[in-house]
PDB file of C-alpha atoms in Angstrom:
ATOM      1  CA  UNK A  13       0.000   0.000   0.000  1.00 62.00           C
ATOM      2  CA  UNK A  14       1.544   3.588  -1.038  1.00 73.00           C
ATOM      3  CA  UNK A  15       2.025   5.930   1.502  1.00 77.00           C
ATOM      4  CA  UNK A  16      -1.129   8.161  -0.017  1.00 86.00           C
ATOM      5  CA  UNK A  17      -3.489   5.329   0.608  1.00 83.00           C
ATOM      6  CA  UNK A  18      -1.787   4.600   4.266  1.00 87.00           C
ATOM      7  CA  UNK A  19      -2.395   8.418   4.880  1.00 88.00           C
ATOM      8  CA  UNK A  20      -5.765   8.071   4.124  1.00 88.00           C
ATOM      9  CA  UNK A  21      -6.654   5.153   5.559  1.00 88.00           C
ATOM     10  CA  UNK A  22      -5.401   6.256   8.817  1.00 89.00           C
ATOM     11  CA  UNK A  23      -7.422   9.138   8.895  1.00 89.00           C
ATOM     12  CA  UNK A  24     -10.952   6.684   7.612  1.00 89.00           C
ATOM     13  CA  UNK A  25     -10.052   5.060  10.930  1.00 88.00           C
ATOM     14  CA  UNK A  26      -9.546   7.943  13.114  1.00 88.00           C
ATOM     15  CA  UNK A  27     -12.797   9.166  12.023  1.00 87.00           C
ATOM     16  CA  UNK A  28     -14.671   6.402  12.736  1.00 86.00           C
ATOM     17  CA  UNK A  29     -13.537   6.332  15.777  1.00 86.00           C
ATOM     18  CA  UNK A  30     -14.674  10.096  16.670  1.00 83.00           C
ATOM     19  CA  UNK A  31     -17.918  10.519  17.472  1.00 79.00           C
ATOM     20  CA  UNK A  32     -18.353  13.139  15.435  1.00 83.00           C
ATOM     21  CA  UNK A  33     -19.779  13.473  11.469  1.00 89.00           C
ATOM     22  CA  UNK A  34     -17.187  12.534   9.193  1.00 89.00           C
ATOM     23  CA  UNK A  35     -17.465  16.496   7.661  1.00 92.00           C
ATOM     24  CA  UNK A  36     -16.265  17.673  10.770  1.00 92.00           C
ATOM     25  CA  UNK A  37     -13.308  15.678  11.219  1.00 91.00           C
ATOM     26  CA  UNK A  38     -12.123  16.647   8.091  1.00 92.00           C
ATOM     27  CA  UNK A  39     -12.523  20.626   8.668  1.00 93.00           C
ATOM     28  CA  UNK A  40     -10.921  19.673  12.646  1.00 92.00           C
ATOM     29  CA  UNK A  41      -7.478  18.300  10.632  1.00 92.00           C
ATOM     30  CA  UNK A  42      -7.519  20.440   7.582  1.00 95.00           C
ATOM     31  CA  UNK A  43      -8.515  17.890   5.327  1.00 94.00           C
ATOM     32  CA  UNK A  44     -10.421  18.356   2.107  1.00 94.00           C
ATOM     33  CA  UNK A  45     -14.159  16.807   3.309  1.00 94.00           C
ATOM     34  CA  UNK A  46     -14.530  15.411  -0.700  1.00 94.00           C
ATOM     35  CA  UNK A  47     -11.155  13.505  -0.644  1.00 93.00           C
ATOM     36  CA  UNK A  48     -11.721  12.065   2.999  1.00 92.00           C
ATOM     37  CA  UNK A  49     -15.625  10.659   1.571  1.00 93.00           C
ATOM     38  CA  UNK A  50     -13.681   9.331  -1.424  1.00 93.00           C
ATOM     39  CA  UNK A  51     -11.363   7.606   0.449  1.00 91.00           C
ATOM     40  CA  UNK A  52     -13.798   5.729   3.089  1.00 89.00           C
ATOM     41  CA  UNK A  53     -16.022   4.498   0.035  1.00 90.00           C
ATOM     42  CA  UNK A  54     -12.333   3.587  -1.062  1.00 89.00           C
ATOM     43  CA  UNK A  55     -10.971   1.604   1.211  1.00 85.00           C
ATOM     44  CA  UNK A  56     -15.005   0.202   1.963  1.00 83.00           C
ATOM     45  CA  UNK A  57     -15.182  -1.356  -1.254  1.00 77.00           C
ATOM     46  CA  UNK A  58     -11.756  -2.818  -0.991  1.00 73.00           C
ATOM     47  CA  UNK A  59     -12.524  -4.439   2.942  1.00 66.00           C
ATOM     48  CA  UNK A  60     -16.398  -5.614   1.625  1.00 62.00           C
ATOM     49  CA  UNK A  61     -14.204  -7.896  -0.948  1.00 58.00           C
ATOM     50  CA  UNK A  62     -11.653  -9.316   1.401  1.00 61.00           C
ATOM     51  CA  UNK A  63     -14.943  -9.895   3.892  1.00 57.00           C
ATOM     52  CA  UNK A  64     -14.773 -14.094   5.103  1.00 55.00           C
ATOM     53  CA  UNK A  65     -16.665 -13.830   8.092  1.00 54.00           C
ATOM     54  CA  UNK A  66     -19.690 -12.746   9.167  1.00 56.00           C
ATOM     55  CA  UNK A  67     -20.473  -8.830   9.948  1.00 55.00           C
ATOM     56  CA  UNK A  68     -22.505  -9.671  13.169  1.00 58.00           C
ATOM     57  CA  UNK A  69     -21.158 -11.129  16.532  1.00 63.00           C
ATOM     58  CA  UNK A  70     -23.371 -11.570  19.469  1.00 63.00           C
ATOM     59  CA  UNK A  71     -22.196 -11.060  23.158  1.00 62.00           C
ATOM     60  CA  UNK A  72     -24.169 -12.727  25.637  1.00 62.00           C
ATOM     61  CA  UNK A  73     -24.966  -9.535  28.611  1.00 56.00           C
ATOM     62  CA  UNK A  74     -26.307 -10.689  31.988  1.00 59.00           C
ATOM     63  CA  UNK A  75     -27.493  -8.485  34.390  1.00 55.00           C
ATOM     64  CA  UNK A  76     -27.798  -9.115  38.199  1.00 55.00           C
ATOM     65  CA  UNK A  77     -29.505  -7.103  40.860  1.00 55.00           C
ATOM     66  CA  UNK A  78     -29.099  -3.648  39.957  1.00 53.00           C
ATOM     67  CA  UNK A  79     -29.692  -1.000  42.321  1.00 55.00           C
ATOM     68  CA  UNK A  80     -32.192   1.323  42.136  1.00 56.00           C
ATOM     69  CA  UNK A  81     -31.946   4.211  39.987  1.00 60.00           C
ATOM     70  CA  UNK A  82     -28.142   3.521  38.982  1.00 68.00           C
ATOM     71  CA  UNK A  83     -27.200   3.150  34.999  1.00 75.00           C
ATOM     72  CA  UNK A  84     -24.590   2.667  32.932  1.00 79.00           C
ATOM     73  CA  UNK A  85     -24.744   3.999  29.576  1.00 79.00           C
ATOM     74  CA  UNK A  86     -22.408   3.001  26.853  1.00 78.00           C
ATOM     75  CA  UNK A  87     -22.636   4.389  23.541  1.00 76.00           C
ATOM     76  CA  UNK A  88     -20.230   2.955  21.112  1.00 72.00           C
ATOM     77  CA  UNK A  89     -19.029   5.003  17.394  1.00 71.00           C
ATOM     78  CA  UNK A  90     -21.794   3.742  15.276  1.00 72.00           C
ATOM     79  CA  UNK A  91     -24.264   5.377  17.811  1.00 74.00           C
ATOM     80  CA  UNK A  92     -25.309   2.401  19.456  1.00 77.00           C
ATOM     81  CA  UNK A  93     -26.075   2.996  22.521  1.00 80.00           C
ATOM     82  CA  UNK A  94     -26.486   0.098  25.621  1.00 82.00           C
ATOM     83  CA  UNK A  95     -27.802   0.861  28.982  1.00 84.00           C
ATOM     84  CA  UNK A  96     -27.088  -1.033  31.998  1.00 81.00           C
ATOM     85  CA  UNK A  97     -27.423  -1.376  35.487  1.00 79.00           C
ATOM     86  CA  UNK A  98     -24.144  -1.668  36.261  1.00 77.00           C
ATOM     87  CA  UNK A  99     -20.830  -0.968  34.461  1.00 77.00           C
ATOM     88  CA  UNK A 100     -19.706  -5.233  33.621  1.00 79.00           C
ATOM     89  CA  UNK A 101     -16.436  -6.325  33.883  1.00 83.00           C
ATOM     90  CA  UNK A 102     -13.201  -5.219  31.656  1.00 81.00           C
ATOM     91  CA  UNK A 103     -12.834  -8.990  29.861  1.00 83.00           C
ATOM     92  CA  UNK A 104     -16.832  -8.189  28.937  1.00 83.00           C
ATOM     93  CA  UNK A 105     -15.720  -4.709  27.397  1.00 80.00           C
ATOM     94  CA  UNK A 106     -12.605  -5.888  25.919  1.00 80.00           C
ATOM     95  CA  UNK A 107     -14.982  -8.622  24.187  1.00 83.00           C
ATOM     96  CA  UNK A 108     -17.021  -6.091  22.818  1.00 80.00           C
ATOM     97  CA  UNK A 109     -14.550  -4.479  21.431  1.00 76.00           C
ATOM     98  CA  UNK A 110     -13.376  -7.054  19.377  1.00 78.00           C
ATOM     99  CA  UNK A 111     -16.561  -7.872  18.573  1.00 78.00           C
ATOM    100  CA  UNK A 112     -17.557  -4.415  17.101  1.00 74.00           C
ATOM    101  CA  UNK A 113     -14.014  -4.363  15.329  1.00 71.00           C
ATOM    102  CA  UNK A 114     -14.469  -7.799  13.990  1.00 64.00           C
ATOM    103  CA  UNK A 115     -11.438  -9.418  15.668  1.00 55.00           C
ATOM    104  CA  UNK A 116     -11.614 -12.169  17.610  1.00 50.00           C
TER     105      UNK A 116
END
């Protein structure tokens, strides 16, 4: 991969991972907004053909006795957002992390 596409596809990531619309990350690092769209429809269409496993992963959630009143609210890049009672354990984050990023 040339140092152009690396560029950009460092940035595609980035932005995903700001919770913020893709025009504005582009204005916030002095990017052209057109050449940052091109690029994540870019480098889309290239990972939809390498795609071998499913897009979807499930993570079983349990939740115990919660107290009264008391939530956790995690809201994840895509918008998602999952409330809970209580905030669950780091090995339960860490495997829905690599769930949303498709790694296992």
């Amino acid at each position: 991969m040339g140092m152009k596409a690396e560029f950009w596809m460092a940035h595609v990531e980035a932005a995903k991972l700001e919770a913020m619309p893709t025009s504005r990350y582009a204005k916030n690092n002095g990017l052209s907004v057109s050449a940052l769209y091109y690029w994540q429809q870019k480098l889309k269409s290239k990972a939809d053909l390498c795609k071998t496993e499913p897009a979807s992963k499930f993570v079983a959630l349990r939740v115990a006795d919660a107290a009264a009143g008391q939530r956790c609210i995690l809201a994840l890049p895509s918008g998602l957002q999952l409330s809970m009672s209580s905030l669950p354990t780091p090995e339960w984050l860490a495997a829905l992390a690599r769930a949303v990023s498709g790694v296992r």
